[in-house]
Coordinates of C-alpha atoms in Angstrom, one line a residue:
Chain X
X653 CA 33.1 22.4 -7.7
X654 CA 34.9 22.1 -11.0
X655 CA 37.6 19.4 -11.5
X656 CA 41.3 20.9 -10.9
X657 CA 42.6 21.1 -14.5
X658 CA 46.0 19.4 -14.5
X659 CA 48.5 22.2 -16.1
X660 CA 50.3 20.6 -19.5
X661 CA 52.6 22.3 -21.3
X662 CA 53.0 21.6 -25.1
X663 CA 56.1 20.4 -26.4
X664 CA 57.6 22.9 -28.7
X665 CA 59.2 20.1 -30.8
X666 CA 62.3 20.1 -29.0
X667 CA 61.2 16.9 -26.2
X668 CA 62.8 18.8 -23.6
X669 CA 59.9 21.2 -22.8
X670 CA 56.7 19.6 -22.6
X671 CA 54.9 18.1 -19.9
X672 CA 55.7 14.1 -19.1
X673 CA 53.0 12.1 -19.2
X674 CA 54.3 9.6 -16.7
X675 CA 52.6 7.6 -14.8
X676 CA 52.9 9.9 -11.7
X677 CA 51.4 12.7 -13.5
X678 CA 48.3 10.2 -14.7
X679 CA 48.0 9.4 -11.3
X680 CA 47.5 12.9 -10.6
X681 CA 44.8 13.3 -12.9
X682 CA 42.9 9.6 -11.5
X683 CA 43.2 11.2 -8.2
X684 CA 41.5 14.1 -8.8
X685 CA 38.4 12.2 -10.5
X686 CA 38.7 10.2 -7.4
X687 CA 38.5 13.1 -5.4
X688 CA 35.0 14.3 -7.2
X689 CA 32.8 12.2 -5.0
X690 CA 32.6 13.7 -1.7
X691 CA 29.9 13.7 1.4
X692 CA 28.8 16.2 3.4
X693 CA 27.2 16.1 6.7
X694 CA 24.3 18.2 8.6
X695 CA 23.3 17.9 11.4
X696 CA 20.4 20.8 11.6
X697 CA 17.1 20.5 12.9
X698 CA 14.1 22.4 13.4
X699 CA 13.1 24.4 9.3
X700 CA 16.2 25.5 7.8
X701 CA 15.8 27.9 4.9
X702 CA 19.1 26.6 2.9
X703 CA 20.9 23.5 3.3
X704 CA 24.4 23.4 1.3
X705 CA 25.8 20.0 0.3
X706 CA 29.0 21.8 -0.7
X707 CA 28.8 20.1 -4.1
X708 CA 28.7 16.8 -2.4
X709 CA 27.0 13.7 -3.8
X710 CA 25.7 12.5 -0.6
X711 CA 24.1 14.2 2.0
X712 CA 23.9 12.7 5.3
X713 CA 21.2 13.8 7.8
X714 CA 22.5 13.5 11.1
X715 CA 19.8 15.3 12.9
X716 CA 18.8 14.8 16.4
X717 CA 15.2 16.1 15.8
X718 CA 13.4 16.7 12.8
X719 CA 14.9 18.8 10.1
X720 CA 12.8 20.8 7.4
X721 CA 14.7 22.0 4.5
X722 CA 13.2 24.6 2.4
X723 CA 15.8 24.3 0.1
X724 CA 19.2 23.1 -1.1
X725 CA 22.3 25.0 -2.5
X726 CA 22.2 24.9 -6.5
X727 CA 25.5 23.3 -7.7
X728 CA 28.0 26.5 -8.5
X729 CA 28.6 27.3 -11.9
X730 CA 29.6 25.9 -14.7
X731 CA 26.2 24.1 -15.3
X732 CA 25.8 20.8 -13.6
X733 CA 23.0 19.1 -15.3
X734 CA 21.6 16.4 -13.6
X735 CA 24.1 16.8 -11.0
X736 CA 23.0 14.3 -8.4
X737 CA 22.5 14.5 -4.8
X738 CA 22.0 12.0 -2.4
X739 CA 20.0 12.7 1.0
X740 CA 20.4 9.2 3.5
X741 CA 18.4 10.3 6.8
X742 CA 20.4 8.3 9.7
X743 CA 19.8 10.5 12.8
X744 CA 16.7 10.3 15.4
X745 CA 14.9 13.0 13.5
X746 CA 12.6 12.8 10.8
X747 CA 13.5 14.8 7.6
X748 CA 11.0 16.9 5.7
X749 CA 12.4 18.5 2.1
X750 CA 9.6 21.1 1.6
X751 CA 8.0 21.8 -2.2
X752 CA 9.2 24.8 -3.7
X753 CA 9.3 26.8 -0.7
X754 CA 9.6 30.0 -1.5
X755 CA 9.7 31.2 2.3
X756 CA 13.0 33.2 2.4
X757 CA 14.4 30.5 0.1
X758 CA 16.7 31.6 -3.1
X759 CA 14.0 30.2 -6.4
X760 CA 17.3 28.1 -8.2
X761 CA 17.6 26.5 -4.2
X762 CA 14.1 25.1 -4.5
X763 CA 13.6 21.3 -4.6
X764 CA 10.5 20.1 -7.4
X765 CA 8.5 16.9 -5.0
X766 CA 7.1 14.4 -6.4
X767 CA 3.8 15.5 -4.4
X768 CA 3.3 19.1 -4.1
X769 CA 0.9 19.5 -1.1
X770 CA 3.4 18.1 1.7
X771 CA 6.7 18.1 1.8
X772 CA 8.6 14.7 1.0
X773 CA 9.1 12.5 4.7
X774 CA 12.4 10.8 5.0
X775 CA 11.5 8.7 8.5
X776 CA 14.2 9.0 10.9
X777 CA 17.2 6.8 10.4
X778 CA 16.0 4.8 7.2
X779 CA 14.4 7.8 5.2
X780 CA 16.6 8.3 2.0
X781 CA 16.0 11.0 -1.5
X782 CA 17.8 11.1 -5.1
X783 CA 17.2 15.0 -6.0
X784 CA 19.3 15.7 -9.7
X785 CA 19.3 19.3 -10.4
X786 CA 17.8 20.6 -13.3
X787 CA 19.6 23.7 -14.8
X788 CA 17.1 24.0 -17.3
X789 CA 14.8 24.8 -14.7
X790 CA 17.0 26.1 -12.7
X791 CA 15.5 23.5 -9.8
X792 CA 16.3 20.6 -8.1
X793 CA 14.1 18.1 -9.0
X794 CA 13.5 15.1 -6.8
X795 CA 13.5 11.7 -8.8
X796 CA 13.5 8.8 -6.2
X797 CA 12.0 9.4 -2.7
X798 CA 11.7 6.0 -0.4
X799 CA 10.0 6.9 3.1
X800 CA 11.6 4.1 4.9
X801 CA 9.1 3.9 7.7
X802 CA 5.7 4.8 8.7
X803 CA 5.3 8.1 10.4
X804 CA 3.4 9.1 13.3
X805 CA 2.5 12.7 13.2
X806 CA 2.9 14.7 16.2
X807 CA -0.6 14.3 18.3
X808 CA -3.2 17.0 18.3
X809 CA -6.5 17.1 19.6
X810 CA -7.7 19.4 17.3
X811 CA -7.1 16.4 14.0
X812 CA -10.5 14.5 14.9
X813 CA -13.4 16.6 15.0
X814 CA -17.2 15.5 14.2
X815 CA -19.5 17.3 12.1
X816 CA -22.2 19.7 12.7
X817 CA -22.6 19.9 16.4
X818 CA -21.4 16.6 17.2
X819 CA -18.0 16.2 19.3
X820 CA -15.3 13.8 18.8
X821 CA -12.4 13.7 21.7
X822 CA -9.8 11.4 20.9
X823 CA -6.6 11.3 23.8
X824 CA -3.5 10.9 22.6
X825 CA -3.4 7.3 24.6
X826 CA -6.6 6.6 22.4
X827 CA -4.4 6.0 19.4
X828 CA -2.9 2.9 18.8
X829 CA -1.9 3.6 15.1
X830 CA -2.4 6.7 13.1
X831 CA 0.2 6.7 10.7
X832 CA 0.6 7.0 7.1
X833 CA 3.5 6.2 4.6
X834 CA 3.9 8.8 1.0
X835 CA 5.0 6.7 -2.1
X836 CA 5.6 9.1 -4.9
X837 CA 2.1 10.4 -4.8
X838 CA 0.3 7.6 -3.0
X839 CA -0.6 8.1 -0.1
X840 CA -1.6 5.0 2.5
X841 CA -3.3 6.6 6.1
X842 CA -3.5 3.9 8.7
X843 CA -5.5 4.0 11.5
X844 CA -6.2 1.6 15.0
X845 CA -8.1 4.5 17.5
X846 CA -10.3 3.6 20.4
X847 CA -11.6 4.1 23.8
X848 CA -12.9 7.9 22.1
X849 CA -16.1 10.3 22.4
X850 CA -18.2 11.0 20.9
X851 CA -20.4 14.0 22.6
X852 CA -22.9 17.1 21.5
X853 CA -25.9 16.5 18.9
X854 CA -25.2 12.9 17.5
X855 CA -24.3 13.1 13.6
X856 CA -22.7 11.3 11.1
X857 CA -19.5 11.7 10.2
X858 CA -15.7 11.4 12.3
X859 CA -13.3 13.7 10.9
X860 CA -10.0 12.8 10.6
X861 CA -7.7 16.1 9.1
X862 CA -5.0 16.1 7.2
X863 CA -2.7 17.3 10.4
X864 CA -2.9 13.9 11.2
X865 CA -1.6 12.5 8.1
X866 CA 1.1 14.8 6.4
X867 CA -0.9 17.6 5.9
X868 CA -1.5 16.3 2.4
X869 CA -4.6 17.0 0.1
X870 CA -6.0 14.5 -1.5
X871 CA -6.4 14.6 -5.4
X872 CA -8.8 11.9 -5.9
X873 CA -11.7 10.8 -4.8
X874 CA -11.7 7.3 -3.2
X875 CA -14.2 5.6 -0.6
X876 CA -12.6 2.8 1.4
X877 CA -14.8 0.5 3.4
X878 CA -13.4 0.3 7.0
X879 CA -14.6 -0.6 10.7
X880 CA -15.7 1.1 13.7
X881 CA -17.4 0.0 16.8
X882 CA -20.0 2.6 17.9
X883 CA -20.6 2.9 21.5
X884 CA -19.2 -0.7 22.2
X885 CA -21.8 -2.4 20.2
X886 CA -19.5 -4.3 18.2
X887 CA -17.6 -4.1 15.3
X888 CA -19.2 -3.1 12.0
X889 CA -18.8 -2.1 8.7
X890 CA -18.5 1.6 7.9
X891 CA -16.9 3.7 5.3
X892 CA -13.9 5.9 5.0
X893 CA -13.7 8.7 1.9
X894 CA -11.5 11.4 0.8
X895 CA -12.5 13.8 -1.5
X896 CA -10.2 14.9 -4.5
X897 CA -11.2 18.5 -4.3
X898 CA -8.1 18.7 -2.7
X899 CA -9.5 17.1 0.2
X900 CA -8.1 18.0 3.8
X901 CA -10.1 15.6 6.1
X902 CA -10.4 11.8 6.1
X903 CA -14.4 11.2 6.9
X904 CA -15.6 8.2 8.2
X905 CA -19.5 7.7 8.2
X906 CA -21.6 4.5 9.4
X907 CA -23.7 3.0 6.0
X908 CA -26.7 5.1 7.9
X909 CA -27.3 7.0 10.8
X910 CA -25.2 8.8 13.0
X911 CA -22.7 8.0 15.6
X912 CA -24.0 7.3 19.1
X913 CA -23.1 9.4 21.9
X914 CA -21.0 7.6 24.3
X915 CA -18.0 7.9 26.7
X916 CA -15.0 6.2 25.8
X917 CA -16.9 3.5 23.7
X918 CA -16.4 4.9 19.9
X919 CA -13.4 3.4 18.1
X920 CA -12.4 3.3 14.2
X921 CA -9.6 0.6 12.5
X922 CA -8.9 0.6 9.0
X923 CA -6.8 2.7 6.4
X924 CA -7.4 4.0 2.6
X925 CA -5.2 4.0 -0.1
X926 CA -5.3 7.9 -2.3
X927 CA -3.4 10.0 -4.4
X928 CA -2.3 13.2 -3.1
X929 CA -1.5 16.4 -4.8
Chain P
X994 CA -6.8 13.9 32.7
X995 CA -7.5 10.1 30.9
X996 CA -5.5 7.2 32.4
X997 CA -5.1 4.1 30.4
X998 CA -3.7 1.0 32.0
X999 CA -2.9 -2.3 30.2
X1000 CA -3.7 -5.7 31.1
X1001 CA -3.3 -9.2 30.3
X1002 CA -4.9 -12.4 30.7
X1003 CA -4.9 -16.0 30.7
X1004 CA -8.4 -16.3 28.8
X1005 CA -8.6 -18.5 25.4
X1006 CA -11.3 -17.2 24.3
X1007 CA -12.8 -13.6 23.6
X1008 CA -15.0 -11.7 26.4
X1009 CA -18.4 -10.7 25.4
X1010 CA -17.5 -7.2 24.9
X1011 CA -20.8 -5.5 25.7
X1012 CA -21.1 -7.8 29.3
X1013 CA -17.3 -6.6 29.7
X1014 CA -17.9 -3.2 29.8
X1015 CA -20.7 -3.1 31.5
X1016 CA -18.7 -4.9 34.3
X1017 CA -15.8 -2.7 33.9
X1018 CA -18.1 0.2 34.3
X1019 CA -19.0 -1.1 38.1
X1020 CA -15.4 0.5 38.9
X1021 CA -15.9 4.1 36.7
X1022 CA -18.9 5.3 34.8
X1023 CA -16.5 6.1 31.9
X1024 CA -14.3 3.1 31.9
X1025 CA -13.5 2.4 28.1
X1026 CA -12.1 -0.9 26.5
X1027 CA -9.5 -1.8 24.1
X1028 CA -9.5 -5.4 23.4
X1029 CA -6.6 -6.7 21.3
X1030 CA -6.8 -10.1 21.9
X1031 CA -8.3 -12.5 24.4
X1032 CA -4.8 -11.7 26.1
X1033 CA -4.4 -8.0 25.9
X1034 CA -6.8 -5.2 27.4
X1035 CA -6.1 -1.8 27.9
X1036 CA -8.7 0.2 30.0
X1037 CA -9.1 4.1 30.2
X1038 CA -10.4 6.2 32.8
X1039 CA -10.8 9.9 34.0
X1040 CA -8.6 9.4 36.6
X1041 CA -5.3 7.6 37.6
X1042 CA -5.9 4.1 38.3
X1043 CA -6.1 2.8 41.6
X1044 CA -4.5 -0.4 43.1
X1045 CA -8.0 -1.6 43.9
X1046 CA -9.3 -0.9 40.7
X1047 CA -7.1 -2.4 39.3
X1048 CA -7.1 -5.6 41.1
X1049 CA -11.1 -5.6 40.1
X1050 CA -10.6 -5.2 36.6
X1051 CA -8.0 -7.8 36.6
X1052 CA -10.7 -10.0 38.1
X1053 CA -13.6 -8.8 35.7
X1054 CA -11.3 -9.4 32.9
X1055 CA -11.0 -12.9 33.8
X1056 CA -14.0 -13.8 34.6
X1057 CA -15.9 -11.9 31.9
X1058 CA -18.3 -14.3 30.0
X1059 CA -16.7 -15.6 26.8
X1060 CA -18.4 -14.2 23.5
X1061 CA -20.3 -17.2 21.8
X1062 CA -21.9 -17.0 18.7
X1063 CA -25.1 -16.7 20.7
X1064 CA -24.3 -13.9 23.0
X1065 CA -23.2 -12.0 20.0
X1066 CA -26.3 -12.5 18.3
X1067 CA -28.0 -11.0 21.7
X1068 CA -25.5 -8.1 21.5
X1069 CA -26.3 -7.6 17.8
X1070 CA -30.1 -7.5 18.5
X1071 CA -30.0 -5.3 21.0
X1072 CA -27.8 -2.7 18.7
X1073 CA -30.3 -3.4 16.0
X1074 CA -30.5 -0.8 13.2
X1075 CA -34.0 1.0 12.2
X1076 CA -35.1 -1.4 10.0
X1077 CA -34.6 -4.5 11.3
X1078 CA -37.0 -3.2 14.5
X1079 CA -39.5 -1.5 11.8
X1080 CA -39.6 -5.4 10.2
X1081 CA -40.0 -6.7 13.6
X1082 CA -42.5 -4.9 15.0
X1083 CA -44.5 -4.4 11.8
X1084 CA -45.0 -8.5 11.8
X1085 CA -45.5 -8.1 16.1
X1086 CA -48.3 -5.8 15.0
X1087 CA -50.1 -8.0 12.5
X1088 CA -49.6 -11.0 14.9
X1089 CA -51.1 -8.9 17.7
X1090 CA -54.4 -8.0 15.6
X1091 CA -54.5 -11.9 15.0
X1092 CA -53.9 -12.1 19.0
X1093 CA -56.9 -9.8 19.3
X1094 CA -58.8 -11.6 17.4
X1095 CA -58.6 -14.9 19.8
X1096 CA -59.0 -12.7 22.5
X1097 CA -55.0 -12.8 23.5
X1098 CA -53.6 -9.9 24.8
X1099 CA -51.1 -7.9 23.0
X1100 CA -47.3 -9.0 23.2
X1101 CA -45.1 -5.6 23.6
X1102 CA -42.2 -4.5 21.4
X1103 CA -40.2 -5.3 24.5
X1104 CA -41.5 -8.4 25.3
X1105 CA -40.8 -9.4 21.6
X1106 CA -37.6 -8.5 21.6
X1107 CA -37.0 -10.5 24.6
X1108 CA -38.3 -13.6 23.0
X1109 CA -35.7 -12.7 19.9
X1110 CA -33.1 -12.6 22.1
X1111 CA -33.8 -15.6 24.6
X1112 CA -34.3 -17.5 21.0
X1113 CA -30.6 -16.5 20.0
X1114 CA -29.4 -18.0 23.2
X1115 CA -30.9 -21.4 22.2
X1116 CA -29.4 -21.7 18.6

């Protein structure tokens, strides 16, 4: 909100009728300044269409569970350029600020990410943003973004598939690591699985999608040489790759020949290094 | 429903992996192996683990074989990719028409890659 504008009257020449400027009427301007800096606290979770820091300069995240926010509330009027905005995450929950959503969001409320294809991660408790708002494009644009942590996205079957007829089951106590950490728009996936299936007609590629890594798409792409141990026959080298045709899947493929079918004998360690759109 | 139990053990040295599971499978047809370190192991399963099988594991665990250099050159051979058999058993099939020739009997692409492997224990 606007500063409170200190009233003055002029003097009309006589020195009886103005305003003093004494020091208790300075302080009264210093403490309004002083008063300009102000937090604000949420403590939402679940996907909330509009967050409003109140014209704060910090926004603290106290969520329980994870919070997305589709959108923040534009500084009011006068124009605020570059008006800053803080967002510290210090609750359990992770917190999400989504890339122009335009789901039942007001357009000057959206937030401009630094990647567009997932929304920014602040991990639980460490996660923090800068977002400045940009009245020329009527957006808030976010400027600094650290992740804090790695996150773990929420298990699903359904993320490792093999292709062609093949089968790939991987529990949820076969992963050890599958994690990945967003740095402006690198993206680092991480991955320690074992103990999985592989089932069906043999073929030659594990599947890793993008469910399991931030739902990002990949912009470029990049081949990463990685390891696996196929059917318990020790560890070897194999490849991972992404492809930048806004890529969805993470494929990792032996130098020849396909997977061997096995129970609980098929396991994959290694991580690759992409830019994301 | 997959149960996964961890262990741990006093070993120094790495189990041959291969000879581990095949152990391990003794318990369970399906029992798969996560091997951290010569100290940490956690199994999986179908189903829940029982106190018995449990107390056999621990036991297989420990007294797995370590994995030397030479039982990891068996393990390797017998996981060989295509073309290390086609080289193989292209020279086993020269060295047999020389066989015929002295009027030797063939040698079998098993029997061959038994001597590879017997040889690997010896280096």
């Amino acid at each position: 909100m606007a500063l409170t504008r200190t009233t003055v009257t002029d003097d009309s020449g006589a020195g009886t009728d103005g305003t003093v400027a004494n020091n208790a009427w300075f302080q009264t301007v210093w403490d309004t300044i002083d008063a300009r800096w102000s937090r604000t606290t949420t403590t939402s979770t679940g996907t909330q269409t509009v967050i409003n820091p109140s014209e704060a300069d910090l926004l603290i995240c106290n969520n329980a569970t994870d919070l997305t926010i589709r959108s923040l509330t534009a500084p009011s009027s006068p124009a605020k350029p570059a008006k800053k905005l803080v967002i510290i995450s210090t609750g359990a929950g992770n917190v999400f600020i989504n890339h122009q959503d335009t789901t039942g969001t007001t357009a000057a409320n959206r937030v401009i990410c630094l990647a567009t294809s997932g929304p920014a991660p602040l991990a639980a408790g460490v996660g923090c943003a800068v977002c400045v708002y940009d009245d020329n494009a009527s957006r808030w644009r976010l400027i600094a973004h650290e992740q804090g942590a790695w996150l773990t996205a929420t298990y699903s079957g359904g993320n490792f598939t093999g292709n062609g007829s093949m089968t790939w089951t991987v529990d949820s106590g076969d992963i050890t690591t599958m994690a990945y950490r967003l740095q402006g728009r690198t993206l680092i996936v991480s991955w320690y699985v074992a103990t999985t299936t592989v089932g069906g007609t043999p073929s030659s590629q594990l599947i890793i999608s993008n469910g399991a890594w931030g739902s990002f798409t990949a912009a470029k792409t990049v081949l990463s040489v990685v390891l696996a141990n196929d059917n318990g026959a020790g560890n070897t080298q194999v490849f991972a790759q992404v492809s930048g045709a806004a890529g969805t899947t993470i494929i990792v493929q032996k130098n020849s020949g396909n997977w061997t079918a096995a129970t609980n004998a098929t396991a994959i360690f290694g991580a690759i290094t992409f830019e994301v759109n | 429903m997959a149960a996964y139990k961890s262990f741990t053990s006093n070993r120094a040295a790495l189990p041959d992996p291969v000879a581990l599971v095949t152990s391990l499978r003794s318990i369970a047809a399906e029992v798969g192996l996560q091997m951290a370190d010569p100290q940490h192991y956690t199994l999986k399963k179908n189903n829940a683990w029982q106190a018995s099988e449990i107390s056999t594991a621990q036991s297989i665990i420990d007294s797995a074989p370590d994995l030397t250099p030479e039982r990891d050159a068996q393990n390797q051979i017998d996981a060989w990719p295509i073309v290390w058999k086609a080289l193989a058993l292209a020279l086993l099939d020269q060295i047999n028409v020389l066989r015929g020739n002295d009027g030797l009997g063939a040698i079998t692409p098993t029997q061959a890659i038994a001597a590879i492997r017997a040889k690997a224990a010896t280096l």
